Tab-separated table of C-alpha atoms in Angstrom:
chain	number	residue	atom	x	y	z
S	1	MET	CA	114.097	225.622	121.931
S	2	ASN	CA	116.971	222.620	122.216
S	3	GLY	CA	118.380	224.743	125.048
S	4	ARG	CA	116.087	225.198	126.924
S	5	SER	CA	113.924	220.962	126.593
S	6	GLY	CA	117.770	220.414	127.622
S	7	GLU	CA	117.459	222.498	130.506
S	8	TRP	CA	113.965	220.932	131.502
S	9	ARG	CA	115.425	217.927	130.932
S	10	ASN	CA	117.975	217.651	133.872
S	11	ARG	CA	115.379	219.215	136.104
S	12	LEU	CA	113.170	216.762	135.253
S	13	ALA	CA	115.805	213.863	136.100
S	14	GLY	CA	117.276	215.730	138.641
S	15	LEU	CA	113.720	216.438	140.204
S	16	LEU	CA	113.220	212.279	139.737
S	17	LEU	CA	116.362	211.728	141.496
S	18	VAL	CA	115.122	213.522	144.213
S	19	ALA	CA	111.543	211.489	144.380
S	20	ALA	CA	113.796	207.710	143.878
S	21	PHE	CA	116.026	209.039	147.292
S	22	ALA	CA	113.000	210.440	149.475
S	23	ALA	CA	110.897	207.413	148.487
S	24	GLY	CA	114.238	205.107	149.934
S	25	GLY	CA	114.064	207.123	152.858
S	26	TRP	CA	110.462	206.631	153.542
S	27	LYS	CA	110.646	202.881	153.340
S	28	ILE	CA	113.602	202.676	154.960
S	29	VAL	CA	112.353	205.411	158.096
S	30	PHE	CA	108.966	203.841	157.566
S	31	ARG	CA	109.769	199.766	157.821
S	32	GLU	CA	108.157	196.998	159.323
S	33	PRO	CA	109.828	196.308	162.033
S	34	ALA	CA	111.537	193.080	161.722
S	35	ALA	CA	110.470	189.650	163.346
S	36	ASN	CA	113.474	187.139	165.529
S	37	PHE	CA	114.616	184.316	164.194
S	38	VAL	CA	113.079	181.273	164.394
S	39	PRO	CA	114.647	179.351	167.455
S	40	VAL	CA	117.207	176.623	167.136
S	41	GLY	CA	115.673	173.135	167.242
S	42	GLN	CA	112.526	174.436	166.363
S	43	ASN	CA	110.187	173.303	162.734
S	44	PRO	CA	110.681	176.436	160.269
S	45	PHE	CA	108.965	174.684	157.366
S	46	PRO	CA	105.653	173.459	159.635
S	47	SER	CA	105.235	171.830	155.786
S	48	ALA	CA	107.747	169.677	155.847
S	49	ARG	CA	106.772	166.506	156.875
S	50	SER	CA	108.971	165.640	160.151
S	51	SER	CA	110.873	163.069	160.916
S	52	ASP	CA	108.552	160.918	162.792
S	53	GLU	CA	106.240	161.155	159.239
S	54	LEU	CA	108.824	159.863	157.592
S	55	THR	CA	109.055	156.357	155.603
S	56	SER	CA	112.413	155.107	156.072
S	57	PRO	CA	113.640	153.706	152.725
S	58	PRO	CA	114.781	150.248	152.459
S	59	THR	CA	117.990	149.593	153.689
S	60	ARG	CA	120.425	148.277	150.060
S	61	SER	CA	123.406	147.826	149.947
S	62	ARG	CA	125.803	151.297	151.006
S	63	PRO	CA	129.631	152.219	150.799
S	64	ALA	CA	131.977	150.955	153.944
S	65	GLN	CA	132.638	154.127	155.751
S	66	GLU	CA	136.514	155.949	155.812
S	67	THR	CA	138.180	157.249	158.670
S	68	SER	CA	139.632	160.905	157.556
S	69	PRO	CA	143.381	161.557	156.908
S	70	ASP	CA	144.193	163.131	160.711
S	71	GLY	CA	141.527	160.197	162.451
S	72	SER	CA	139.425	162.372	163.357
S	73	PHE	CA	136.071	160.493	161.756
S	74	ARG	CA	134.696	158.364	160.168
S	75	PHE	CA	132.114	159.266	156.930
S	76	ASP	CA	131.067	158.007	153.435
S	77	ALA	CA	131.810	159.371	150.602
S	78	ARG	CA	130.847	159.968	147.023
S	79	PHE	CA	131.185	161.528	144.010
S	80	VAL	CA	127.613	164.045	142.444
S	81	SER	CA	126.534	162.620	139.018
S	82	ALA	CA	129.324	166.059	136.449
S	83	THR	CA	129.681	165.046	133.108
S	84	PRO	CA	132.967	164.264	132.612
S	85	GLY	CA	135.215	167.114	131.578
S	86	LYS	CA	133.334	170.194	132.659
S	87	ALA	CA	133.721	172.947	135.186
S	88	VAL	CA	131.764	172.136	138.572
S	89	HIS	CA	131.942	174.810	140.902
S	90	ALA	CA	129.557	175.867	144.127
S	91	ALA	CA	127.258	173.038	145.293
S	92	SER	CA	124.165	173.774	147.106
S	93	LEU	CA	121.989	171.198	149.322
S	94	VAL	CA	118.331	170.616	149.938
S	95	GLU	CA	116.028	167.905	151.631
S	96	LEU	CA	113.167	166.846	149.545
S	97	ARG	CA	110.103	166.314	151.893
S	98	ASP	CA	110.903	162.500	151.434
S	99	GLY	CA	113.502	162.000	152.191
S	100	ARG	CA	115.621	162.485	149.057
S	101	LEU	CA	119.128	165.446	148.890
S	102	GLN	CA	118.635	167.502	146.338
S	103	ALA	CA	122.013	169.542	144.691
S	104	VAL	CA	122.661	171.853	142.613
S	105	TRP	CA	125.409	173.550	141.022
S	106	PHE	CA	127.066	175.150	138.297
S	107	SER	CA	129.291	173.545	135.565
S	108	GLY	CA	130.044	173.899	131.908
S	109	SER	CA	133.745	174.882	129.899
S	110	ARG	CA	134.976	176.864	133.015
S	111	GLU	CA	133.760	179.563	135.568
S	112	GLY	CA	131.781	181.969	133.567
S	113	ALA	CA	132.437	181.202	130.318
S	114	GLY	CA	128.543	181.814	127.985
S	115	ASP	CA	128.335	177.661	127.913
S	116	VAL	CA	127.644	177.610	132.175
S	117	SER	CA	124.122	175.789	133.107
S	118	ILE	CA	122.010	175.060	136.685
S	119	GLN	CA	122.886	171.998	137.323
S	120	THR	CA	120.963	168.940	139.720
S	121	ALA	CA	121.468	165.865	141.040
S	122	VAL	CA	119.073	163.315	143.201
S	123	LEU	CA	120.247	161.710	146.368
S	124	ASP	CA	118.541	157.965	146.671
S	125	PRO	CA	118.983	157.603	151.030
S	126	SER	CA	118.246	154.354	150.406
S	127	ASN	CA	121.885	152.956	148.577
S	128	LEU	CA	123.440	156.893	149.116
S	129	GLN	CA	123.987	156.620	145.059
S	130	TRP	CA	123.028	160.649	143.582
S	131	GLY	CA	120.827	160.178	140.154
S	132	PRO	CA	121.819	161.879	136.805
S	133	GLU	CA	122.462	164.750	136.767
S	134	SER	CA	120.061	167.458	134.559
S	135	THR	CA	120.201	170.956	133.507
S	136	LEU	CA	117.930	173.366	136.323
S	137	MET	CA	117.719	176.780	133.667
S	138	GLY	CA	120.370	177.552	131.673
S	139	ARG	CA	121.743	180.886	130.950
S	140	GLU	CA	118.896	181.172	127.007
S	141	GLN	CA	116.828	179.881	129.736
S	142	LEU	CA	117.175	182.162	131.940
S	143	GLN	CA	117.367	185.388	129.142
S	144	ARG	CA	114.299	184.308	128.090
S	145	GLY	CA	112.710	184.205	131.487
S	146	LEU	CA	113.500	187.898	132.662
S	147	TRP	CA	113.640	188.940	129.162
S	148	ARG	CA	117.336	190.498	129.746
S	149	TYR	CA	120.730	189.670	127.816
S	150	VAL	CA	122.073	187.648	130.260
S	151	LYS	CA	126.379	187.005	130.082
S	152	LYS	CA	126.921	184.392	132.593
S	153	ILE	CA	125.156	182.429	135.810
S	154	GLY	CA	127.043	181.185	138.782
S	155	ASN	CA	126.575	180.624	142.557
S	156	PRO	CA	122.976	178.928	142.789
S	157	VAL	CA	121.809	178.253	146.777
S	158	ILE	CA	118.696	175.533	147.293
S	159	ALA	CA	117.048	176.658	150.307
S	160	ARG	CA	113.093	175.655	151.563
S	161	ARG	CA	110.788	178.303	152.655
S	162	PRO	CA	108.454	177.945	155.845
S	163	ASP	CA	106.140	178.204	153.003
S	164	GLY	CA	107.552	174.734	152.455
S	165	SER	CA	107.877	175.492	148.474
S	166	LEU	CA	111.749	174.980	147.066
S	167	LEU	CA	113.714	178.346	146.432
S	168	LEU	CA	116.440	178.620	143.421
S	169	TRP	CA	118.567	181.704	143.950
S	170	MET	CA	121.316	182.579	141.112
S	171	VAL	CA	124.045	184.892	140.307
S	172	ASN	CA	123.842	186.691	137.091
S	173	VAL	CA	125.739	189.642	135.154
S	174	SER	CA	124.675	191.645	132.005
S	175	LEU	CA	126.976	193.369	131.414
S	176	GLY	CA	131.449	192.302	132.993
S	177	GLY	CA	132.394	189.999	135.822
S	178	TRP	CA	131.122	189.687	138.717
S	179	ALA	CA	130.916	193.004	140.601
S	180	GLY	CA	127.949	194.020	138.117
S	181	SER	CA	125.982	190.316	138.810
S	182	SER	CA	122.660	190.238	140.715
S	183	ILE	CA	119.897	187.466	141.416
S	184	SER	CA	117.216	186.266	139.909
S	185	TRP	CA	115.018	183.580	141.812
S	186	VAL	CA	113.231	181.045	140.803
S	187	ARG	CA	110.131	179.214	143.003
S	188	SER	CA	108.920	174.860	143.260
S	189	THR	CA	105.524	174.090	144.720
S	190	ASP	CA	106.179	170.107	144.122
S	191	GLU	CA	110.244	169.729	145.652
S	192	GLY	CA	111.864	170.095	142.221
S	193	GLU	CA	109.761	168.813	139.764
S	194	ASN	CA	108.276	172.102	137.845
S	195	TRP	CA	109.750	175.382	138.974
S	196	SER	CA	108.415	179.176	138.309
S	197	GLN	CA	109.652	181.890	135.500
S	198	PRO	CA	112.755	183.034	136.525
S	199	ARG	CA	111.831	186.940	138.048
S	200	ARG	CA	115.003	189.259	139.722
S	201	LEU	CA	115.567	190.180	143.191
S	202	VAL	CA	115.278	193.838	143.437
S	203	THR	CA	117.916	194.573	145.993
S	204	SER	CA	119.040	198.328	145.216
S	205	PRO	CA	116.257	201.171	142.895
S	206	PHE	CA	119.574	202.504	141.262
S	207	LEU	CA	120.805	199.060	138.510
S	208	ASN	CA	120.261	196.455	140.741
S	209	ILE	CA	123.820	195.643	140.272
S	210	SER	CA	126.528	193.821	142.585
S	211	THR	CA	124.355	191.850	145.077
S	212	LEU	CA	125.514	188.047	145.241
S	213	VAL	CA	124.277	185.153	146.834
S	214	LYS	CA	126.818	181.979	148.482
S	215	ALA	CA	125.145	181.308	151.364
S	216	GLY	CA	121.594	179.684	152.616
S	217	PRO	CA	119.089	181.653	154.481
S	218	VAL	CA	117.515	181.645	158.129
S	219	ALA	CA	114.100	181.436	158.631
S	220	MET	CA	112.337	184.281	160.709
S	221	THR	CA	108.669	183.845	162.941
S	222	ASN	CA	106.443	185.601	160.097
S	223	GLY	CA	107.568	183.349	157.339
S	224	ASP	CA	109.837	185.733	155.845
S	225	VAL	CA	113.352	184.213	155.413
S	226	SER	CA	116.981	186.515	156.103
S	227	LEU	CA	119.006	185.916	153.492
S	228	PRO	CA	123.562	186.387	153.685
S	229	VAL	CA	124.813	188.403	150.393
S	230	TYR	CA	127.537	190.331	149.814
S	231	HIS	CA	128.051	193.312	147.055
S	232	GLU	CA	131.433	193.534	145.241
S	233	PHE	CA	130.962	195.906	142.960
S	234	LEU	CA	134.421	199.037	144.588
S	235	THR	CA	134.264	197.440	147.211
S	236	LYS	CA	133.251	194.701	148.755
S	237	PHE	CA	131.587	193.333	152.363
S	238	GLY	CA	128.156	191.634	153.235
S	239	GLU	CA	124.826	192.313	154.169
S	240	VAL	CA	121.831	190.533	155.103
S	241	LEU	CA	118.397	191.135	152.987
S	242	ARG	CA	115.051	189.959	154.666
S	243	LEU	CA	112.874	188.579	151.593
S	244	ASP	CA	109.148	188.512	152.495
S	245	SER	CA	106.588	185.472	151.840
S	246	ALA	CA	106.466	187.012	147.551
S	247	GLY	CA	110.152	186.321	148.378
S	248	GLN	CA	110.992	189.986	147.283
S	249	VAL	CA	113.297	192.189	149.735
S	250	ILE	CA	111.870	194.501	152.021
S	251	ASP	CA	114.867	195.609	154.294
S	252	LYS	CA	118.398	194.980	153.795
S	253	VAL	CA	120.615	195.602	156.427
S	254	ARG	CA	124.940	196.446	156.213
S	255	ILE	CA	127.250	193.672	158.568
S	256	ALA	CA	128.790	196.454	159.930
S	257	ASN	CA	132.864	197.293	159.552
S	258	SER	CA	133.056	194.656	156.208
S	259	ARG	CA	134.666	195.814	154.158
S	260	GLY	CA	137.083	192.988	151.793
S	261	SER	CA	135.252	190.792	153.669
S	262	LEU	CA	132.013	188.453	151.277
S	263	GLN	CA	129.904	186.008	151.437
S	264	PRO	CA	128.831	185.922	154.993
S	265	VAL	CA	127.721	182.746	156.197
S	266	LEU	CA	124.630	182.758	159.391
S	267	LEU	CA	124.910	181.437	162.688
S	268	LEU	CA	122.019	180.712	164.591
S	269	SER	CA	121.922	181.407	168.983
S	270	ASP	CA	118.230	182.270	169.838
S	271	ALA	CA	115.961	184.253	169.380
S	272	GLU	CA	117.294	187.213	168.243
S	273	HIS	CA	121.452	186.235	168.561
S	274	ALA	CA	123.211	185.363	165.546
S	275	GLN	CA	126.655	184.685	164.044
S	276	VAL	CA	127.842	185.660	160.744
S	277	TYR	CA	131.457	184.580	159.685
S	278	LEU	CA	132.765	185.567	156.204
S	279	ARG	CA	135.385	185.360	154.222
S	280	SER	CA	137.989	187.396	153.793
S	281	GLY	CA	138.274	188.921	150.029
S	282	ALA	CA	142.058	190.473	151.612
S	283	ALA	CA	143.912	186.178	152.266
S	284	TRP	CA	144.393	187.067	155.438
S	285	ALA	CA	142.163	185.683	158.724
S	286	LEU	CA	138.543	184.490	159.001
S	287	MET	CA	136.025	187.655	159.952
S	288	THR	CA	133.309	187.775	161.993
S	289	SER	CA	130.106	189.418	163.564
S	290	ASP	CA	127.020	189.708	165.845
S	291	THR	CA	124.041	190.196	166.618
S	292	SER	CA	121.738	190.905	169.795
S	293	ASP	CA	118.524	192.171	168.330
S	294	ALA	CA	117.543	189.114	165.285
S	295	GLY	CA	119.437	191.185	162.000
S	296	LYS	CA	118.154	195.093	162.630
S	297	SER	CA	122.445	195.269	163.882
S	298	TRP	CA	125.535	193.850	163.567
S	299	SER	CA	127.939	194.116	165.511
S	300	SER	CA	131.347	195.858	164.190
S	301	THR	CA	133.245	193.043	162.081
S	302	GLN	CA	136.524	191.267	163.445
S	303	ALA	CA	139.161	189.284	162.320
S	304	SER	CA	138.718	185.668	164.599
S	305	ALA	CA	141.383	183.290	165.067
S	306	TRP	CA	140.829	180.833	161.730
S	307	PRO	CA	142.611	181.647	158.468
S	308	ASN	CA	141.777	182.284	155.564
S	309	PRO	CA	142.899	181.842	152.157
S	310	ASP	CA	140.237	183.687	150.310
S	311	SER	CA	137.692	180.927	150.246
S	312	ALA	CA	133.989	180.646	150.926
S	313	LEU	CA	132.928	178.812	153.934
S	314	ALA	CA	130.418	177.054	155.435
S	315	GLY	CA	127.982	176.936	158.713
S	316	LEU	CA	125.366	174.591	160.603
S	317	VAL	CA	123.844	175.165	164.135
S	318	THR	CA	122.214	171.496	163.872
S	319	ALA	CA	118.494	170.401	165.927
S	320	SER	CA	120.561	169.578	168.891
S	321	GLY	CA	121.986	173.046	169.709
S	322	GLY	CA	125.651	172.608	167.726
S	323	GLN	CA	127.222	174.128	164.659
S	324	TRP	CA	130.064	173.392	162.476
S	325	LEU	CA	131.551	175.877	159.571
S	326	ALA	CA	133.349	173.659	156.573
S	327	LEU	CA	136.217	176.318	155.827
S	328	ASN	CA	139.913	176.209	154.652
S	329	PRO	CA	141.601	176.699	157.183
S	330	ALA	CA	145.403	177.231	156.065
S	331	GLY	CA	147.189	180.734	155.399
S	332	LYS	CA	146.923	180.638	151.195
S	333	ASN	CA	145.490	177.884	148.933
S	334	ARG	CA	142.136	175.616	148.874
S	335	ASP	CA	144.583	172.050	149.293
S	336	VAL	CA	143.046	170.309	152.790
S	337	LEU	CA	139.057	171.513	153.430
S	338	ALA	CA	138.425	170.820	157.549
S	339	LEU	CA	135.577	171.359	159.635
S	340	VAL	CA	135.194	172.581	163.684
S	341	GLN	CA	132.553	172.418	166.439
S	342	ALA	CA	131.195	174.730	169.081
S	343	PRO	CA	128.904	174.919	170.800
S	344	VAL	CA	125.862	177.644	170.212
S	345	GLY	CA	126.333	180.677	170.611
S	346	ALA	CA	130.735	179.877	170.997
S	347	SER	CA	133.534	181.490	169.110
S	348	PHE	CA	135.165	179.013	166.328
S	349	ASP	CA	138.273	180.509	167.777
S	350	GLY	CA	140.972	177.077	169.351
S	351	ALA	CA	137.959	174.455	168.444
S	352	ARG	CA	139.171	171.411	167.272
S	353	ARG	CA	139.959	170.648	163.180
S	354	TRP	CA	138.576	167.531	161.322
S	355	THR	CA	140.547	167.179	158.624
S	356	VAL	CA	137.984	166.631	155.814
S	357	GLU	CA	140.319	166.326	152.889
S	358	SER	CA	143.731	167.360	152.250
S	359	SER	CA	146.604	167.550	149.660
S	360	VAL	CA	149.335	165.196	149.704
S	361	THR	CA	151.806	167.748	149.825
S	362	PRO	CA	150.229	170.728	151.568
S	363	GLN	CA	150.573	174.202	150.872
S	364	THR	CA	153.113	172.892	148.562
S	365	PRO	CA	152.664	172.479	144.145
S	366	ILE	CA	152.734	168.560	142.894
S	367	SER	CA	154.262	167.993	139.378
S	368	ALA	CA	151.197	167.673	136.104
S	369	ASP	CA	151.956	163.474	136.891
S	370	SER	CA	151.682	163.298	140.219
S	371	PHE	CA	148.126	165.333	140.139
S	372	ASP	CA	146.743	162.948	136.850
S	373	ARG	CA	147.490	160.047	139.309
S	374	LEU	CA	146.064	160.730	142.067
S	375	LEU	CA	143.648	162.110	140.776
S	376	SER	CA	142.968	159.145	139.130
S	377	ALA	CA	142.834	156.590	141.116
S	378	GLU	CA	140.756	158.563	143.494
S	379	LEU	CA	138.044	158.626	140.277
S	380	VAL	CA	138.645	154.770	138.662
S	381	ALA	CA	137.976	153.643	142.603
S	382	ARG	CA	134.660	155.250	143.193
S	383	GLY	CA	133.448	154.387	139.618
S	384	ALA	CA	134.611	156.078	137.580
S	385	SER	CA	135.620	154.289	133.678
S	386	GLU	CA	139.442	154.968	132.711
S	387	GLU	CA	138.564	157.209	129.561
S	388	GLN	CA	135.597	158.820	132.396
S	389	ALA	CA	138.787	159.780	134.600
S	390	GLN	CA	140.628	160.585	131.966
S	391	ALA	CA	138.279	163.667	131.011
S	392	TYR	CA	137.958	164.614	134.750
S	393	VAL	CA	141.790	165.081	134.830
S	394	ALA	CA	141.964	167.143	131.660
S	395	GLY	CA	138.997	168.956	133.124
S	396	ALA	CA	140.441	169.938	136.693
S	397	MET	CA	144.910	169.957	134.779
S	398	ARG	CA	143.124	173.126	132.377
S	399	GLN	CA	142.113	175.029	135.701
S	400	LEU	CA	144.571	174.213	137.903
S	401	CYS	CA	147.507	173.658	136.595
S	402	SER	CA	150.834	175.990	134.730
S	403	GLY	CA	153.843	176.021	134.307
S	404	GLY	CA	154.481	171.337	134.914
S	405	SER	CA	152.286	171.846	139.148
S	406	CYS	CA	149.348	171.925	139.653
S	407	ALA	CA	147.095	173.376	142.451
S	408	GLN	CA	145.360	170.723	144.825
S	409	GLU	CA	141.956	172.750	145.362
S	410	PHE	CA	138.848	171.374	148.051
S	411	SER	CA	137.101	174.420	147.898
S	412	TYR	CA	133.478	175.937	148.157
S	413	PRO	CA	131.836	173.789	150.946
S	414	TYR	CA	127.557	173.595	152.221
S	415	LEU	CA	126.740	171.941	154.778
S	416	LEU	CA	123.685	170.414	155.695
S	417	GLN	CA	121.952	168.141	158.395
S	418	SER	CA	119.014	165.235	156.831
S	419	ARG	CA	116.179	164.455	159.337
S	420	ASP	CA	118.068	161.085	160.172
S	421	GLY	CA	121.006	163.333	162.598
S	422	HIS	CA	124.021	163.457	159.910
S	423	ILE	CA	125.067	165.663	158.108
S	424	HIS	CA	125.790	165.271	154.517
S	425	LEU	CA	128.577	167.989	153.336
S	426	ILE	CA	129.475	168.974	149.596
S	427	TYR	CA	132.146	170.514	147.285
S	428	THR	CA	133.849	171.264	145.299
S	429	TRP	CA	136.842	168.386	144.400
S	430	HIS	CA	139.484	169.421	141.747
S	431	ARG	CA	137.244	172.082	139.988
S	432	THR	CA	135.569	168.855	138.175
S	433	ARG	CA	133.614	167.086	141.137
S	434	ILE	CA	130.786	167.618	143.094
S	435	LYS	CA	131.746	165.264	146.712
S	436	HIS	CA	129.643	164.578	148.670
S	437	VAL	CA	130.635	163.756	152.400
S	438	ARG	CA	128.387	162.199	155.593
S	439	PHE	CA	129.244	161.678	158.467
S	440	ASP	CA	127.054	161.556	162.483
S	441	PRO	CA	128.137	164.313	164.753
S	442	PHE	CA	127.766	161.320	167.844
S	443	GLN	CA	130.312	160.333	167.432
S	444	PRO	CA	132.055	160.275	170.732
S	445	ILE	CA	135.019	161.718	169.503
S	446	PRO	CA	135.840	164.593	172.106
S	447	VAL	CA	135.575	168.444	171.049
S	448	ALA	CA	137.685	171.735	172.483
S	449	ALA	CA	135.966	173.384	174.744
S	450	ALA	CA	134.536	176.438	173.766
S	451	THR	CA	133.809	179.864	175.232
S	452	VAL	CA	129.733	181.409	174.503
S	453	LYS	CA	130.097	184.625	174.162
S	454	HIS	CA	127.411	187.485	172.531
S	455	VAL	CA	129.346	190.422	171.523
S	456	PRO	CA	127.519	193.271	171.640
S	457	THR	CA	125.730	194.573	169.157
S	458	THR	CA	127.335	199.233	167.794
S	459	HIS	CA	124.847	200.685	167.329
């Protein structure tokens, strides 16, 4: 009897597996045709107030502007509020309806630790000061909401949906490392004051693991969004998910020949054309692919002329039609952070580099004493007490120093254009602070010409 029971169980399991594959194939063959992208310059968020409807806040004392290390542009900069001594990383940003900016990032004793939480703070646009940080989502809170064990969390991405609500996606792991990740999400209909119970984003019918997020979505004409994600189990590659108005996955398309690449960012050219740029997991070059059918298919991924030291990047298409990348432009290390600009739909190859922040000795570590003095000086100059500065530096040294030398790091950028036209860049500063830079993209600074090219999509 036991032998027959085992045989029937095996047959039943096989039938269920075949049925699951058949259901998946049916869904792919008969899936609803994808909508186009919302064209550049159109407001994809009809319930969000326009810039004309915003009440200008009273102007108060604002920080003086600084000149970039290479003299390319001027900006103002500040640190986002954060607990001294914590490891912080992977910040993202959204503009609220009243003109404030809300940032989210993860923070804890170290990346992947059980005490890591998703933190948030809000910028007052009247004086460009960040309010106190607070915890938006902790590991145990996420665990209770999902009714499943959560080992660690990371990579929060906050964005506005076409219906005007806010969504926060975050990576979480129940077993193993980041390759075993899945994505969970929460929604707010009151500008981040309250959030729904967390839900899992189901990207695969089998185990639903190894999908991670880093970049924000783009809106589709029918109210869906396209969310760039990536896979890390066994191999790495980029994908684009299409999510419906309920936040559920209704389609996913793999970026062709993107094996070894991860963390794609999506830049729109028009309703049907877009580019993705991807981090190179092989620490080689920034990778790129194109679509000419609104993301239904992607051209074979190719290397760009920009090196990439296995580091995340950020992308932005402005309302006026320019496109930007924030990246680490050197062949190794993350000790230089730069911006590059090109016309919409153009290649960034040959674009002029605007240096945002740079090590005093690019590509070369510095002594622990020099690292301490350098970080302490900037922290105190930007308002930290001596005691706070010591804690911040200790946190940075714990992560970036070894054998008496330290690597400087400016990494994991995120870009946003606010409705007043300014571009906002936030990034990880030496793994111990989140730094915020704001600048006017219409400064009269020459930019190297770039040739528009839509690479034909291969099917």
